Each structure stands twice: as C-alpha cells, then as structure tokens.
Short mmCIF file of C-alpha atoms and ligand atoms in Angstrom, two decimals:
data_model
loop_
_atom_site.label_atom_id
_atom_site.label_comp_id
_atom_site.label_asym_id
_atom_site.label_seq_id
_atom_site.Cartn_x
_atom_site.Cartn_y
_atom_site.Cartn_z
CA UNK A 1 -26.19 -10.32 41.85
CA UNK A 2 -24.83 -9.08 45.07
CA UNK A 3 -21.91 -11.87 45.14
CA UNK A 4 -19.84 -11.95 48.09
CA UNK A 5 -21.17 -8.90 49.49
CA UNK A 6 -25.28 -8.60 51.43
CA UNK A 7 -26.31 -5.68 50.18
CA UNK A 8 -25.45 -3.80 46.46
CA UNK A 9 -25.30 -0.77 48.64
CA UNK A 10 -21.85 -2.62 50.12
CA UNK A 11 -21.04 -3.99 47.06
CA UNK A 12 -21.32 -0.37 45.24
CA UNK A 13 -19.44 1.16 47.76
CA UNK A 14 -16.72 -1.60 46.99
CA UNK A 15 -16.98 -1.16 42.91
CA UNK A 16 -15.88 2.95 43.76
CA UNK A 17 -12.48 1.87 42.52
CA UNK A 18 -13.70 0.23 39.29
CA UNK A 19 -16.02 3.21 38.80
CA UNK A 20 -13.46 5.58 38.70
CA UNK A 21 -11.01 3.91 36.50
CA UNK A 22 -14.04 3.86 33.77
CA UNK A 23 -14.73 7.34 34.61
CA UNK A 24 -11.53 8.47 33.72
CA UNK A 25 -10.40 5.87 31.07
CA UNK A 26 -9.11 7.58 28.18
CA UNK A 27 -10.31 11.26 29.88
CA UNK A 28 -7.47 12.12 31.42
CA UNK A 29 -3.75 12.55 30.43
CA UNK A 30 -1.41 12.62 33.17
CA UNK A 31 1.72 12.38 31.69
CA UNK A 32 1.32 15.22 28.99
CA UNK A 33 -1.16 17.34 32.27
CA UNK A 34 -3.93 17.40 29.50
CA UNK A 35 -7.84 16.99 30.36
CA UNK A 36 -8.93 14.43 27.25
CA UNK A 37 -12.78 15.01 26.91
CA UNK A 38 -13.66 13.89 23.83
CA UNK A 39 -17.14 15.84 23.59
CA UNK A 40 -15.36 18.75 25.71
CA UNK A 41 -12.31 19.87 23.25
CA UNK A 42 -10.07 22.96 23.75
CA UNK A 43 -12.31 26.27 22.85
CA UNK A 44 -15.62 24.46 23.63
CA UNK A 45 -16.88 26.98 26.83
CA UNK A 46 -14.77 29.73 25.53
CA UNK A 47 -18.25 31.44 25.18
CA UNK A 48 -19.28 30.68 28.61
CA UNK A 49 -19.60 33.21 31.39
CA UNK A 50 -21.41 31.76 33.84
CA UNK A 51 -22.54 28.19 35.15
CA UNK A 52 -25.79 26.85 36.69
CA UNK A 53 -25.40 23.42 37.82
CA UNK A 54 -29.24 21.47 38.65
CA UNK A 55 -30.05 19.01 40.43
CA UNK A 56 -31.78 16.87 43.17
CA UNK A 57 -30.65 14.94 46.35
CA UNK A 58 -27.37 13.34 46.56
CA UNK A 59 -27.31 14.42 42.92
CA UNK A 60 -27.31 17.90 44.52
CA UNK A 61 -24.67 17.56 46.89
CA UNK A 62 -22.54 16.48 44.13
CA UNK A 63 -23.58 19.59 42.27
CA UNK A 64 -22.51 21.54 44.89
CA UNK A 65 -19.40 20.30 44.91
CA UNK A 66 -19.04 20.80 41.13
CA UNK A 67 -19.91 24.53 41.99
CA UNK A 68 -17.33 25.02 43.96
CA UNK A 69 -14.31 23.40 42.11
CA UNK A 70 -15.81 26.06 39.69
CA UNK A 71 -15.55 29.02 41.77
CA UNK A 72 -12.07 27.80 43.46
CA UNK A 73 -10.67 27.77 39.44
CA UNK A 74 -12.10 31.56 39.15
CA UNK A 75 -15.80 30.61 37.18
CA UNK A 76 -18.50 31.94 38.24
CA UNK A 77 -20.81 29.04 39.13
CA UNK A 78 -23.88 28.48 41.75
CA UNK A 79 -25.79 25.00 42.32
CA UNK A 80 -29.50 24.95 42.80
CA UNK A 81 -32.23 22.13 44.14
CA UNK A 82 -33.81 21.72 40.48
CA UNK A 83 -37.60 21.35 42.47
CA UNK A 84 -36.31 24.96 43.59
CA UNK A 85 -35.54 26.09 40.28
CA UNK A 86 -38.99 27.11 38.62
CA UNK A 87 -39.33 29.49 41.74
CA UNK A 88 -36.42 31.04 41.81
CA UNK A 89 -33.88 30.68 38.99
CA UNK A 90 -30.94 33.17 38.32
CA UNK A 91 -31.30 35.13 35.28
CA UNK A 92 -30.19 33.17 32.10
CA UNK A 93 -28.20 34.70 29.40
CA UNK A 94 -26.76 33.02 25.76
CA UNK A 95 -23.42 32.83 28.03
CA UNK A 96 -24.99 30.58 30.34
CA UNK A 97 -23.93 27.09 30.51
CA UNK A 98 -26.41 24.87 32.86
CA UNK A 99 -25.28 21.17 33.76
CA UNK A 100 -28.12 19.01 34.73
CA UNK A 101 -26.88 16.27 37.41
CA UNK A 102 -28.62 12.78 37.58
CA UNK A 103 -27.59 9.38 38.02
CA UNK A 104 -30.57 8.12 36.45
CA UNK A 105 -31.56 11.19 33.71
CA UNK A 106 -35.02 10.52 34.14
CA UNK A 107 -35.33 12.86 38.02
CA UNK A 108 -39.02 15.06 37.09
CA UNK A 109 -37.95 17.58 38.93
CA UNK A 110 -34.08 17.99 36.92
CA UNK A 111 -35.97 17.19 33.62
CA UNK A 112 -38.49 20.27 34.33
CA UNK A 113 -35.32 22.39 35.09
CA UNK A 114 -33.13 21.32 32.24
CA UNK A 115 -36.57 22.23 30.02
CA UNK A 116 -37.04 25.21 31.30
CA UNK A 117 -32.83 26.21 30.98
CA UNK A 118 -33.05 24.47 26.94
CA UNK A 119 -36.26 26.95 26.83
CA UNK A 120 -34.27 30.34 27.97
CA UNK A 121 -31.26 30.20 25.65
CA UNK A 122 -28.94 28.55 27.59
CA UNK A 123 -26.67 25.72 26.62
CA UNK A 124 -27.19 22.62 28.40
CA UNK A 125 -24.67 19.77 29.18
CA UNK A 126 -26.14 16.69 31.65
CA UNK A 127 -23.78 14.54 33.88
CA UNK A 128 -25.93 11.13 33.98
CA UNK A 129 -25.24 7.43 34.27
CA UNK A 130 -27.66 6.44 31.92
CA UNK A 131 -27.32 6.72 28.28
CA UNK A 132 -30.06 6.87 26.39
CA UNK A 133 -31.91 8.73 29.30
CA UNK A 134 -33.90 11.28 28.89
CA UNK A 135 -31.42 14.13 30.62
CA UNK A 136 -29.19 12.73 27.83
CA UNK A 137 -31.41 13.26 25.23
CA UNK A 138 -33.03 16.65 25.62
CA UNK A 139 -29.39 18.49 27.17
CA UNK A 140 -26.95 19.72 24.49
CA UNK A 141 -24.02 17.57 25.09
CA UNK A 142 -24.13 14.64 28.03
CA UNK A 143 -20.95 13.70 29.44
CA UNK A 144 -21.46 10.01 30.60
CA UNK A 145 -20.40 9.14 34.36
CA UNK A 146 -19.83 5.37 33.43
CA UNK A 147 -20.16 3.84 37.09
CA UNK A 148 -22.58 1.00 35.63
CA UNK A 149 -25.69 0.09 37.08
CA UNK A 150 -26.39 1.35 40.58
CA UNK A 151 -29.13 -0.61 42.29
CA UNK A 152 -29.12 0.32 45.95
CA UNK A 153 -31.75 3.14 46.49
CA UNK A 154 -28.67 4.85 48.28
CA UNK A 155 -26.50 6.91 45.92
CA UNK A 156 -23.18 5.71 46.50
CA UNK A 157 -20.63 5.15 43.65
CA UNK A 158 -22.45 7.12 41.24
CA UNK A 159 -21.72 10.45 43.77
CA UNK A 160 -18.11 9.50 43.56
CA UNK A 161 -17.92 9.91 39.44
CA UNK A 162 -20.14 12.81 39.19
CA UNK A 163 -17.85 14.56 42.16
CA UNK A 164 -14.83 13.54 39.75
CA UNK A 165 -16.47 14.30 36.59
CA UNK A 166 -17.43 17.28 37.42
CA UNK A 167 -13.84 18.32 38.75
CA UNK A 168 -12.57 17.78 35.09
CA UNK A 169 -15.39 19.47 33.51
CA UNK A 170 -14.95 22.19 35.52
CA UNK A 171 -11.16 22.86 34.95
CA UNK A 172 -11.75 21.94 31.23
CA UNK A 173 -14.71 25.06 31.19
CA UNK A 174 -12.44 26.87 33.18
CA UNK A 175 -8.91 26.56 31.03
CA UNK A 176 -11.30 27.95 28.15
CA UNK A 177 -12.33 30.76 29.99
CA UNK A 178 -9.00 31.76 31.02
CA UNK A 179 -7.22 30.58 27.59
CA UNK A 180 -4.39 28.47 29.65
CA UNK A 181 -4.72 25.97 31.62
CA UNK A 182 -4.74 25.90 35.45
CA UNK A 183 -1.37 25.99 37.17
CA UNK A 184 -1.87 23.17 39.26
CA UNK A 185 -3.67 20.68 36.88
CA UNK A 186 -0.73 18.05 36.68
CA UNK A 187 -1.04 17.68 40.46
CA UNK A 188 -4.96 17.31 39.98
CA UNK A 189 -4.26 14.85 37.19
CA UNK A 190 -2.12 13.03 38.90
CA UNK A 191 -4.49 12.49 41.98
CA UNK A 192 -7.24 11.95 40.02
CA UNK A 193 -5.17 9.15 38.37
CA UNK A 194 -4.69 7.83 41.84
CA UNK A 195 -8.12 7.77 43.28
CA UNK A 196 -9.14 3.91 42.57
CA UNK A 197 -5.93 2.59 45.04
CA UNK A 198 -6.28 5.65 47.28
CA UNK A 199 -10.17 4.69 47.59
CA UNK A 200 -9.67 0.77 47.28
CA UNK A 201 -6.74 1.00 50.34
CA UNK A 202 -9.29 2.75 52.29
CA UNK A 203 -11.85 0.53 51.82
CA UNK A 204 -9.42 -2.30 52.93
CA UNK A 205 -8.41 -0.27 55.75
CA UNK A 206 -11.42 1.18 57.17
CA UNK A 207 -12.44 1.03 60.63
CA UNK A 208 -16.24 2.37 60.32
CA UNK A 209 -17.93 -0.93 61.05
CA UNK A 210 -16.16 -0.31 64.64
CA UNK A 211 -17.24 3.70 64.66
CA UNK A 212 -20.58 2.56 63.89
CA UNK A 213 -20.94 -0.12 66.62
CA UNK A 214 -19.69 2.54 69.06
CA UNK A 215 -22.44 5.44 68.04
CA UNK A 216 -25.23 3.36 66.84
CA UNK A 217 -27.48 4.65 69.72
CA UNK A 218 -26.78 8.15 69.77
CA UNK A 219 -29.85 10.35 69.38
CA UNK A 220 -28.88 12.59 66.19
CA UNK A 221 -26.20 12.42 64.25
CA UNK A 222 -24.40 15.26 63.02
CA UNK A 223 -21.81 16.02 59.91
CA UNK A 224 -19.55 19.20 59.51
CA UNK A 225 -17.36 20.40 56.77
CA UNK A 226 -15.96 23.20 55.26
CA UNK A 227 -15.71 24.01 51.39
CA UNK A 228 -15.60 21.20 49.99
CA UNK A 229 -15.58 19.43 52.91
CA UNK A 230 -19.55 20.86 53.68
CA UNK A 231 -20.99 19.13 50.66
CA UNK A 232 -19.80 16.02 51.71
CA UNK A 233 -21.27 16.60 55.29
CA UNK A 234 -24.49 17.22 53.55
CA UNK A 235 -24.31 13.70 51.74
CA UNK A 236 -22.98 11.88 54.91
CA UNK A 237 -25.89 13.11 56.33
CA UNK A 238 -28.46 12.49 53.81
CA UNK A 239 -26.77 9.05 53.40
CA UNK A 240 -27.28 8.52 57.32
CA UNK A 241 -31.06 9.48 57.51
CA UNK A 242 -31.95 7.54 54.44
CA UNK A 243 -30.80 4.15 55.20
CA UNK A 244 -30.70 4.37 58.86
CA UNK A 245 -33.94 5.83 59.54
CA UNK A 246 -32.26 7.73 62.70
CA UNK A 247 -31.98 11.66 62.30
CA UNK A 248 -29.04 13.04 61.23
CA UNK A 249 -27.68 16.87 59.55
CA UNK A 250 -24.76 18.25 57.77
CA UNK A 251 -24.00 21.71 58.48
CA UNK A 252 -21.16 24.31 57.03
CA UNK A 253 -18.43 24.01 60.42
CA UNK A 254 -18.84 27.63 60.85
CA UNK A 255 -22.88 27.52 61.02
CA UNK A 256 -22.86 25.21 64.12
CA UNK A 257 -22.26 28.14 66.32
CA UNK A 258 -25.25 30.08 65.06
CA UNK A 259 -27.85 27.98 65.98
CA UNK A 260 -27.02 24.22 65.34
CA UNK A 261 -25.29 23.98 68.62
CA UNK A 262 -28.39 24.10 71.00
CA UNK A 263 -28.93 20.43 69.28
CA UNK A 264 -25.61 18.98 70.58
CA UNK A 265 -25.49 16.73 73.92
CA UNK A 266 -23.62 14.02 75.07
CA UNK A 267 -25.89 12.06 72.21
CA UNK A 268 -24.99 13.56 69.19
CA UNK A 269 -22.03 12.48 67.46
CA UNK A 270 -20.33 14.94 65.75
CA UNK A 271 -18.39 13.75 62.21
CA UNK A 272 -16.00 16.00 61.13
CA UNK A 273 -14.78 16.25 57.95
CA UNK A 274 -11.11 17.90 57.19
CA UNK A 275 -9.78 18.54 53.59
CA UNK A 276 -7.33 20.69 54.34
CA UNK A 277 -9.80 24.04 53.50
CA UNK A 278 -9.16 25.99 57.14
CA UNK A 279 -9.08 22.87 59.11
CA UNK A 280 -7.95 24.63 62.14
CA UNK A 281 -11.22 26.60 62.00
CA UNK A 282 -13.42 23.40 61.59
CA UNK A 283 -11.46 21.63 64.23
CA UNK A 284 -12.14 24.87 66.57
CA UNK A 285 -15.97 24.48 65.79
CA UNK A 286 -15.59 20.66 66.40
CA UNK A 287 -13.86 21.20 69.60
CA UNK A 288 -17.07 23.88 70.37
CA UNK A 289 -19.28 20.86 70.55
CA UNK A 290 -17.14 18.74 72.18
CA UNK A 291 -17.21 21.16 75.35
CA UNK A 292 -21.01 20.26 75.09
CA UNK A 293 -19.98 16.74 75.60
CA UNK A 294 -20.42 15.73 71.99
CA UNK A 295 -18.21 12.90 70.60
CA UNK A 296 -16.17 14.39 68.32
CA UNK A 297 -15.34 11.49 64.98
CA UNK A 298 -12.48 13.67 62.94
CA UNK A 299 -12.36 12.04 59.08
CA UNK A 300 -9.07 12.96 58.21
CA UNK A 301 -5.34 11.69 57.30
CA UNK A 302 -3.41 9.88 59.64
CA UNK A 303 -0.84 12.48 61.91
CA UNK A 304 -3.75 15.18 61.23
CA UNK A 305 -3.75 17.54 64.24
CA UNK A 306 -7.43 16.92 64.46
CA UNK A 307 -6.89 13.20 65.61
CA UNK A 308 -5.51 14.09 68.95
CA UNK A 309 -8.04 16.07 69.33
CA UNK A 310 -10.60 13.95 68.35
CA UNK A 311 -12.53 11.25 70.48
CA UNK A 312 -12.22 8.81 67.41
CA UNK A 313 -10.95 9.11 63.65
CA UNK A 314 -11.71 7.49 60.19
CA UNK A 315 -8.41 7.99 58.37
CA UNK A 316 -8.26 9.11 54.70
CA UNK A 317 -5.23 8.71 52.68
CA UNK A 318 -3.56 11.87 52.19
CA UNK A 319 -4.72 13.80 49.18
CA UNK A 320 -5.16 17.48 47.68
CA UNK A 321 -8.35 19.52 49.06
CA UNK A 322 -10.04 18.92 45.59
CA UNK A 323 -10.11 14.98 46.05
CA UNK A 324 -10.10 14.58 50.01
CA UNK A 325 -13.40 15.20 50.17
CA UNK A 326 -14.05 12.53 48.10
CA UNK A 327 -12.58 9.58 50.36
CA UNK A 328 -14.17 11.32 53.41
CA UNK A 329 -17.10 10.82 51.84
CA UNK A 330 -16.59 7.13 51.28
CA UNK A 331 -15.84 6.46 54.91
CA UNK A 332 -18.75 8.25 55.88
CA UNK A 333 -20.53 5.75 52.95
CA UNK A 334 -19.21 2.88 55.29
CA UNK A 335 -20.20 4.11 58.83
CA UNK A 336 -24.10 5.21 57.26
CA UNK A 337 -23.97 1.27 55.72
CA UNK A 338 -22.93 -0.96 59.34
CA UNK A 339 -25.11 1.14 61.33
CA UNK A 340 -27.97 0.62 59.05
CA UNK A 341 -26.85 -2.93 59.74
CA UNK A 342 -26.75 -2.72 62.82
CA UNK A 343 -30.21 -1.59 63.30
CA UNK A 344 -31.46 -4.02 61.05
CA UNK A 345 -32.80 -1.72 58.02
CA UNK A 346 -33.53 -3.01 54.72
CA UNK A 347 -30.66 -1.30 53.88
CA UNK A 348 -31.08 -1.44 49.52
CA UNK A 349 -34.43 -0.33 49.75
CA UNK A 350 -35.18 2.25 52.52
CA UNK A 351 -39.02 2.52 53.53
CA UNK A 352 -40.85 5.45 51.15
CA UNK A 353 -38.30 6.18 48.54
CA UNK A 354 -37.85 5.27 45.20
CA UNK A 355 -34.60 4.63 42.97
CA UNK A 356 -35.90 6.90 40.46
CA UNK A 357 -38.03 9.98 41.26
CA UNK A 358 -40.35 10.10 38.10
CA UNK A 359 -42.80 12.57 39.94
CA UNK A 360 -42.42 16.45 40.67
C1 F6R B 418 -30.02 9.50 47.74
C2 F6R B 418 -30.52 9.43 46.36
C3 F6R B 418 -31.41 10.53 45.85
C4 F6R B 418 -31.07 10.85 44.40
C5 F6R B 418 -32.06 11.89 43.82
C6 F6R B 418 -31.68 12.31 42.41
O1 F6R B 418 -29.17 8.45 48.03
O2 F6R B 418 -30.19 8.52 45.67
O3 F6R B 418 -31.31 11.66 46.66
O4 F6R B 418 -29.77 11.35 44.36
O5 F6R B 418 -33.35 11.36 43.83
O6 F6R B 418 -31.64 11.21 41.55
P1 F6R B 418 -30.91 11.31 40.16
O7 F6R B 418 -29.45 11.47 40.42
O8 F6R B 418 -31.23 10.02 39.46
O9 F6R B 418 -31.47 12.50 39.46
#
C-alpha cells in the first residue's frame, strides 16, 4: 500500500534512497575504487567500439544520460527514441554494443529495437526492473536496476537507478576499452556510495511544495540544462506535463536563444538546472529570459552564484557533475508531484497513459 504517504508517486519518490542502496549493494567497491559487476567482469567490452543505447520516454532521458557519461569517459556512444529506431538506426557492426533501457522490459517499441539490434550482429545488454521480462530475456546479458515495484504511472525512482546504473556500466565498458581504469573513479565511487543520504537529506529538506504553490498558475513551464544537466530538464519536463496536465518543455540552455525564447513571458517559469557543466553559460541563458520577465527557479547547491541571481532556488547537496544531475532531478520530481496536487490530478494515474506501453 501507499502507507503514510497519498500517492505511490510520493511514496516512490521517498523509497529513491532505498533504491539506490539495492542498486549498488555489492556493485560497487569504494574502498579498493573497483566497479563490482558481477555479469560485467574486467575484459567483458574489451571488444566494444561503439554503444547504442534504446529506449522510450523517461526511459529515454535516462538513456541519454547514460550516453553521455559514455562520451565524457572517451566511448563513443549515441541514445536513440527506440519508436525512432526502425527509421533511422546507425549502422551496426560485431563491435557494437546496444543497451536496451526499460523499467518494465516489456515497452513494444524497445522490444522491436532490441530485435532488430539481436538481428544485426550486435551484442545486446538491457537495463530493466523486471526480471523475468521480456527485455531480459531476449538481450544478451540484463543488468537488473533493483528499485522494486514502481506503481505510479510516473517514472520516478526507477529513472534514478537506471541514471546510476548506467554511470557504472558505462565506466566499467569504458575501463575495458581503455585497459585502466578512469582517473577519477574513486571520487565517482565514493559519491555514488553517498547518494541515498545526499538524496534522503534532500528530500527532508526540500522546499518544492512552496515553489510549486508559488508557480502553479503560470501558463508553460519551462526546464533548462546543460550536459547532463539537459537530460534532466527533459525529464522535469516530461514529469511536469504528464501528471500535471499543464504544458511544460526542457530545452538544452544554449537552444533557448534560438527560438525557445519567443515562448517566455512573465508566465513561464523558467527551472534551471546547474551541475557544474558551464554553469555560467546556463545562468547567462537563464538570466536571457529573465529580462523577458520570466521567473527564473535555479536548482542548484546552496552559495551557488546562480541563487543570487535567481528569483527562487531548490538547493541540491553539493556533488560531482556526474551525480548532480541526479538530485536536481529529484527536486524537480517534488515540484511536478505538489503542483499536480495542487491542481487536483489523479496524480498515480494520469488521464490516457498506461504503466506499460505494450503497443507500437
Ligand atoms: C514517464 C514514463 C514513460 C516510460 C516509457 C518507457 O513517466 O513512465 O515515459 O518511461 O513508457 O517505459 P519502460 O521504461 O517500461 O520501457
């Protein structure tokens, strides 16, 4: 049941912590800096040149993410909308390695894409929370997110653990591509270790309910971010429109200026996300629609330059660019959840969609 909480969409942003610490039990070695995946050993990807991740949705935006921890560690890696990816699919060699994202493992439009991938030559790996699925069945290898059972229609937790299973499987592909392992990885170990306090202080902390109250009748709602930082915009935004019913889109922080910012008024919020990827630029193109008379909500650490700046903040504990993201993205969880409230959605099951997407 829900238990203390009214929704399981509140309640799964609240079991982010516990997620985690399954995610990573046993996966991770901080103390020695060693990434402990026991289907994922040393030498596995050495063969690897080249990584497609699939996927669909919030799935996707975690994908995205995935891609660029990738590219960041020097792999050459590109995430594409799996409905997309009978159109217009990148070549696939016997080097490729394609990871098929889904919560579920049973998303039509991933399980077409994974077939088609298995069908070309490449080797296939699924991120899923479901064993026994069928992405887990039909890929190669499935690494298994562990968040337990997700019942809000709204992706919540389950982004969280693909985000941070995808960060280890993507240093653990590339270590084997370079033969050593990345410099930094203790520090990323380390962090990753401390992700369920970081994420259950914020939760305690967080003043969304209150940044929701004070923008629940804004027109549109917009989300920016850079690198990392931009898929999370693209979640907070798909997050917004889906349970709030009120229009909202993420955009890169440089894009606003090239066409985005004809949209902006006094009545469109603007949430920006910093993780420390060229913030100053971001907070430049956040100030850009603040001269439009946009409110300008920065999600960022406390003593950020970006909170003077700001017309309101959502404060993240302070973290490394490859996790920040991460707890953005959970505040942004919060502020899509109590205006929803506000508004009186049915906030676990949003009109027209479906948990599981069993149809192309
Ligand atoms: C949004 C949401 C959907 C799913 C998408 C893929 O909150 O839940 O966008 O992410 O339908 O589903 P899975 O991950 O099961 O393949």
């Amino acid at each position: 049941g829900k238990g203390e909480f009214d929704h399981f969409m509140l309640k799964e942003i609240h079991e982010q912590p516990t997620a985690l610490t399954q995610a990573l039990e046993g996966r991770i070695d901080p103390e020695h800096g060693r990434i402990a995946l026991a289907d994922f050993e040393p030498g596995t990807f050495t063969d690897i040149e080249s990584v497609q991740l699939i996927a669909c949705g919030t799935s996707y935006h975690a994908a995205l993410y995935g891609s660029l921890v990738l590219n960041q560690a020097g792999v050459h890696a590109t995430a594409l909308l799996a409905n997309e990816y009978s159109v217009s699919s990148p070549p696939i060699d016997d080097d490729t390695l394609v990871i098929a994202v889904t919560q579920s493992g049973e998303t039509a439009d991933t399980l077409n894409a994974l077939r088609q991938a298995n069908a070309e030559g490449a080797t296939t790996v699924t991120v899923t929370n479901v064993v026994g699925s069928t992405a887990a069945r039909e890929a190669d290898e499935a690494l298994f997110i562990r968040a337990g059972p997700e019942i809000g229609v709204a992706a919540t937790k389950t982004f969280s653990s693909q985000a941070v299973m995808l960060t280890l499987l993507g240093q653990r592909i590339a270590a084997d591509l370079r033969g050593e392992p990345p410099a930094d990885l203790e520090t990323l170990l380390a962090e990753l270790a401390a992700m369920p306090d970081a994420i259950a202080g914020l939760l305690e902390d967080s003043d969304a309910d209150a940044i929701a109250d004070r923008y629940a009748n804004s027109q549109s709602y917009f989300f920016i971010g850079r690198g990392l930082g931009f898929s999370v915009a693209l979640e907070g935004a798909l997050k917004f429109k889906e349970i709030t019913y009120e229009h909202a889109e993420g955009f890169a922080s440089g894009e606003l200026k090239h066409g985005p910012l004809a949209l902006v008024t006094p009545e469109t919020p603007v949430f920006a996300v910093f993780t420390g990827e060229e913030d100053e630029k971001t907070l430049k193109n956040a100030e850009e629609a603040q001269t439009r008379g946009a409110p300008v909500i920065a999600v960022c650490p406390a003593g950020h330059r970006a909170v003077d700046v700001a017309d309101d903040h959502l404060e993240i504990p302070e973290m490394e660019a490859d996790l920040a993201g991460l707890l953005a993205n959970v505040q942004l969880q919060l502020v899509s959840y109590y205006a929803a409230e506000l508004l009186g959605r049915p906030i676990d099951k949003p009109r027209n969609l479906a948990k599981s997407v069993t149809v192309e």
